[in-house]
Coordinates of C-alpha atoms and ligand atoms in Angstrom, one line a residue:
X151 CA -15.4 19.3 16.8
X152 CA -14.6 15.6 17.3
X153 CA -12.9 13.8 14.4
X154 CA -15.7 11.2 14.5
X155 CA -18.2 14.0 13.6
X156 CA -16.0 15.2 10.7
X157 CA -15.7 11.6 9.5
X158 CA -19.5 11.2 9.6
X159 CA -19.9 14.3 7.4
X160 CA -17.2 13.2 5.0
X161 CA -18.8 9.7 4.7
X162 CA -22.1 11.3 3.8
X163 CA -20.5 13.3 1.0
X164 CA -18.4 10.4 -0.2
X165 CA -19.8 7.1 1.1
X166 CA -17.1 4.5 1.6
X167 CA -19.3 1.8 0.1
X168 CA -18.9 3.6 -3.3
X169 CA -15.2 2.9 -3.3
X170 CA -13.7 0.2 -5.5
X171 CA -13.1 -3.1 -3.8
X172 CA -9.3 -2.7 -4.2
X173 CA -9.3 0.8 -2.7
X174 CA -8.4 1.8 0.8
X175 CA -10.5 4.8 1.9
X176 CA -11.4 6.4 5.2
X177 CA -9.3 7.1 8.3
X178 CA -5.7 6.0 8.0
X179 CA -4.2 7.8 11.0
X180 CA -6.0 9.4 14.0
X181 CA -8.2 8.8 17.0
X182 CA -12.0 9.4 16.3
X183 CA -12.2 11.1 19.7
X184 CA -9.5 13.8 19.0
X185 CA -10.5 17.4 18.4
X186 CA -10.4 18.8 14.9
X187 CA -10.3 22.5 14.1
X188 CA -8.1 22.9 11.0
X189 CA -8.4 20.6 8.0
X190 CA -5.9 20.6 5.1
X191 CA -7.0 19.2 1.7
X192 CA -4.3 17.7 -0.6
X193 CA -4.1 15.2 -3.5
X194 CA -1.2 13.2 -2.2
X195 CA -0.1 12.2 1.3
X196 CA 3.5 13.2 0.8
X197 CA 6.2 14.5 3.3
X198 CA 5.8 18.0 2.0
X199 CA 2.1 18.0 2.6
X200 CA 2.7 16.8 6.2
X201 CA 5.2 19.7 6.6
X202 CA 2.5 22.1 5.5
X203 CA 0.0 20.5 7.8
X204 CA 2.3 20.8 10.8
X205 CA 3.3 24.3 9.9
X206 CA -0.3 25.5 9.7
X207 CA -1.4 23.6 12.8
X208 CA -3.8 21.3 11.0
X209 CA -5.5 18.6 13.0
X210 CA -6.6 16.6 9.9
X211 CA -5.4 16.1 6.4
X212 CA -7.9 14.9 3.8
X213 CA -6.2 13.4 0.7
X214 CA -7.5 12.0 -2.5
X215 CA -4.8 9.3 -2.8
X216 CA -4.4 6.6 -0.1
X217 CA -1.2 6.4 1.9
X218 CA -1.5 2.7 2.5
X219 CA -3.1 0.8 -0.4
X220 CA -1.2 -2.5 -0.1
X221 CA -0.6 -4.6 3.0
X222 CA 2.4 -3.6 5.2
X223 CA 4.1 -5.5 8.0
X224 CA 5.7 -2.5 9.6
X225 CA 5.2 1.3 10.0
X226 CA 8.6 1.8 11.5
X227 CA 10.2 5.2 10.7
X228 CA 12.7 3.4 8.5
X229 CA 10.7 4.0 5.3
X230 CA 9.1 7.2 3.8
X231 CA 5.6 6.0 4.7
X232 CA 6.6 4.9 8.2
X233 CA 8.3 8.2 8.8
X234 CA 5.2 10.0 7.6
X235 CA 2.9 8.0 9.9
X236 CA 5.3 8.7 12.9
X237 CA 5.2 12.5 12.1
X238 CA 1.4 12.5 11.9
X239 CA 1.0 10.6 15.2
X240 CA 3.6 12.6 17.0
X241 CA 2.1 15.9 15.6
X242 CA -1.5 14.8 16.5
X243 CA -2.6 15.1 12.9
X244 CA -5.2 12.6 11.5
X245 CA -5.2 11.4 7.9
X246 CA -8.4 10.6 6.0
X247 CA -8.8 9.5 2.3
X248 CA -11.7 9.8 -0.1
X249 CA -10.5 8.2 -3.4
X250 CA -12.6 6.2 -5.8
X251 CA -15.7 7.0 -3.6
X252 CA -15.0 10.7 -4.5
X253 CA -14.5 9.8 -8.2
X254 CA -18.1 8.5 -8.5
X255 CA -19.8 11.1 -6.2
X256 CA -22.2 13.7 -7.5
X257 CA -20.5 16.2 -7.5
X258 CA -17.2 14.4 -7.5
X259 CA -13.6 14.7 -8.8
X260 CA -14.6 14.9 -12.5
X261 CA -17.3 17.6 -11.9
X262 CA -14.6 19.8 -10.4
X263 CA -12.3 19.1 -13.4
X264 CA -15.1 19.8 -15.8
X265 CA -15.7 23.2 -14.3
X266 CA -12.0 24.0 -14.2
X267 CA -11.6 23.4 -17.9
X268 CA -14.6 25.6 -18.7
X269 CA -17.5 23.2 -19.2
X270 CA -20.8 24.9 -18.3
X271 CA -24.4 23.8 -17.9
X272 CA -25.4 20.3 -17.0
X273 CA -22.8 17.5 -16.7
X274 CA -23.6 13.8 -17.0
X275 CA -21.4 10.8 -16.1
X276 CA -19.4 9.1 -18.8
X277 CA -20.2 5.8 -17.1
X278 CA -23.5 6.2 -15.2
X279 CA -24.0 3.9 -12.2
X280 CA -26.8 1.5 -12.9
X281 CA -28.3 2.1 -9.4
X282 CA -28.0 5.9 -9.6
X283 CA -27.4 7.3 -13.2
X284 CA -26.7 10.8 -11.8
X285 CA -23.3 9.7 -10.6
X286 CA -20.5 7.6 -12.0
X287 CA -17.0 7.8 -13.5
X288 CA -16.1 10.8 -15.7
X289 CA -18.3 13.7 -16.9
X290 CA -19.5 15.0 -20.2
X291 CA -20.5 18.6 -20.7
X292 CA -20.2 21.5 -23.2
X293 CA -18.3 24.7 -23.6
X294 CA -20.2 27.9 -23.9
X295 CA -19.1 28.1 -27.5
X296 CA -17.0 26.0 -29.8
X297 CA -13.2 26.8 -29.8
X298 CA -10.3 25.3 -31.8
X299 CA -8.4 22.5 -30.0
X300 CA -5.4 24.7 -29.6
X301 CA -7.4 27.3 -27.7
X302 CA -9.1 24.6 -25.6
X303 CA -5.7 23.1 -24.7
X304 CA -4.6 26.5 -23.5
X305 CA -7.8 26.9 -21.5
X306 CA -7.2 23.5 -19.8
X307 CA -3.7 24.6 -18.9
X308 CA -5.0 27.9 -17.6
X309 CA -7.7 26.2 -15.5
X310 CA -5.4 23.6 -13.8
X311 CA -2.4 24.1 -11.5
X312 CA 0.9 24.4 -13.4
X313 CA 3.1 21.3 -13.6
X314 CA 6.3 20.4 -15.4
X315 CA 4.2 18.0 -17.4
X316 CA 2.0 20.7 -18.7
X317 CA -1.0 19.9 -21.0
X318 CA -0.6 18.0 -24.3
X319 CA -3.1 17.4 -27.0
X320 CA -3.5 14.9 -29.8
X321 CA -5.6 16.0 -32.8
X322 CA -5.9 18.8 -35.4
X323 CA -5.1 22.1 -33.6
X324 CA -7.9 23.8 -35.6
X325 CA -10.5 21.1 -34.8
X326 CA -13.6 22.8 -33.2
X327 CA -14.2 21.6 -29.6
X328 CA -17.7 22.0 -28.1
X329 CA -18.7 18.7 -26.3
X330 CA -16.0 17.5 -23.9
X331 CA -15.6 14.4 -21.8
X332 CA -13.3 14.6 -18.7
X333 CA -12.0 12.0 -16.2
X334 CA -9.8 13.0 -13.3
X335 CA -6.7 10.8 -12.8
X336 CA -5.8 7.8 -15.0
X337 CA -8.5 7.7 -17.6
X338 CA -7.3 5.5 -20.4
X339 CA -9.8 2.8 -19.4
X340 CA -12.5 5.2 -20.7
X341 CA -11.0 5.9 -24.1
X342 CA -13.6 3.7 -25.9
X343 CA -16.4 5.3 -23.8
X344 CA -15.2 8.7 -24.9
X345 CA -15.2 7.7 -28.6
X346 CA -18.6 6.1 -28.3
X347 CA -20.0 9.2 -26.7
X348 CA -19.1 11.2 -29.8
X349 CA -17.5 14.0 -27.9
X350 CA -15.0 16.5 -29.5
X351 CA -12.3 16.1 -26.9
X352 CA -11.4 13.9 -23.9
X353 CA -9.5 15.4 -21.0
X354 CA -7.7 13.0 -18.7
X355 CA -4.2 11.9 -17.5
X356 CA -1.7 9.1 -17.6
X357 CA -2.3 8.2 -21.2
X358 CA 0.1 5.6 -22.5
X359 CA 1.6 5.8 -26.0
X360 CA -0.1 2.8 -27.6
X361 CA -3.7 3.4 -26.4
X362 CA -3.3 7.2 -27.2
X363 CA -1.8 6.7 -30.7
X364 CA -4.4 4.0 -31.6
X365 CA -7.2 6.3 -30.4
X366 CA -5.9 9.2 -32.4
X367 CA -5.9 7.0 -35.6
X368 CA -9.7 6.7 -35.4
X369 CA -10.3 10.4 -36.3
X370 CA -12.5 10.5 -33.2
X371 CA -12.3 12.9 -30.3
X372 CA -9.1 14.9 -29.7
X373 CA -7.2 13.8 -26.6
X374 CA -6.0 16.3 -24.0
X375 CA -3.5 14.9 -21.4
X376 CA -2.7 16.7 -18.2
X377 CA -0.7 15.7 -15.1
X378 CA -2.6 13.2 -13.0
X379 CA -2.2 15.5 -9.9
X380 CA -3.5 18.5 -11.8
X381 CA -6.7 16.8 -13.0
X382 CA -7.6 15.9 -9.4
X383 CA -6.6 19.1 -7.6
X384 CA -9.7 21.1 -8.6
X385 CA -11.8 18.7 -6.5
X386 CA -10.0 19.7 -3.2
X387 CA -11.7 23.1 -3.1
X388 CA -15.1 21.6 -3.8
X389 CA -14.6 18.9 -1.1
X390 CA -13.4 21.6 1.4
X391 CA -16.4 23.8 0.9
X392 CA -18.9 20.9 1.0
X393 CA -17.4 19.7 4.2
X394 CA -17.6 23.2 5.8
X395 CA -21.2 23.5 4.6
X396 CA -22.1 20.2 6.2
X397 CA -21.0 21.2 9.6
X398 CA -22.1 24.1 11.9
X399 CA -20.7 27.4 10.7
X400 CA -17.4 28.4 12.2
X401 CA -16.5 24.9 13.6
X402 CA -13.8 24.1 11.0
X403 CA -11.1 26.0 9.2
X404 CA -10.3 24.5 5.8
X405 CA -7.3 25.1 3.5
X406 CA -6.5 23.6 0.1
X407 CA -2.8 22.8 -0.3
X408 CA -1.2 24.6 -3.3
X409 CA 1.9 22.4 -3.2
X410 CA 2.5 20.7 -6.6
X411 CA 2.8 17.1 -5.7
X412 CA 3.1 15.8 -9.2
X413 CA 6.2 13.5 -9.3
X414 CA 7.7 15.1 -12.4
X415 CA 9.7 18.3 -11.8
X416 CA 11.6 18.9 -15.1
X417 CA 10.4 19.2 -18.6
X418 CA 12.4 19.7 -21.8
X419 CA 11.0 19.5 -25.3
X420 CA 14.3 18.2 -26.7
X421 CA 16.6 19.6 -29.4
X422 CA 15.1 19.5 -32.9
Ligands
ZN104 ZN1 -5.6 9.9 -8.8

């Protein structure tokens, strides 16, 4: 299968026009004419992911996060990103990114997160797109039955890949949780949206101290904060299976990387 055909299928699942204007999605490394048989899915384009791709014999890596988001004047192998690009080119491995266009897809990044933390039934976007209200940022759904926040926090941790960061919650541990909003990745821009939606809990990542503590003072939804990487990882399996389904059976082998690419490696609660 030509890389150009795989890109056409990916672009149909995650149209590049849906990406934010500041984003950099699509093909970063690779020749559209090259053959693709094995596709590795990962959250972050890091050296360890390239090691995995080369070791497995992947022809294409599909990542959620872009390798090159800001302008560069050199890709010499004198920087981590330059070295990575050299290894990809030398190894014949293409790199493709679906980022904010995958965030707002239906199903997209937050649908996979919603299922991973146990939400069932219909999901609706936290911020529906005016032109297509079925898709947009974040998702709201319900648990099969209400559970205390402490149990829900444990369920979130069980549903996501383990990280040193773990899963933290703000709110009364006994508070019943039934309706939940989720946003994969950095979701503090949707704190007000979550409160206005009247949900019982909001699951996201990268919550800073002041917005989180001010939010908690409102006696509104509980906050559940996981590692950024962990909230986006569930999307990989969904994207891999949708890509495989979009192409003739048996033409591609897909694999989801299980490497933990969260930057944080150590965690200590401190000495009381
Ligand atoms: Zn992200």
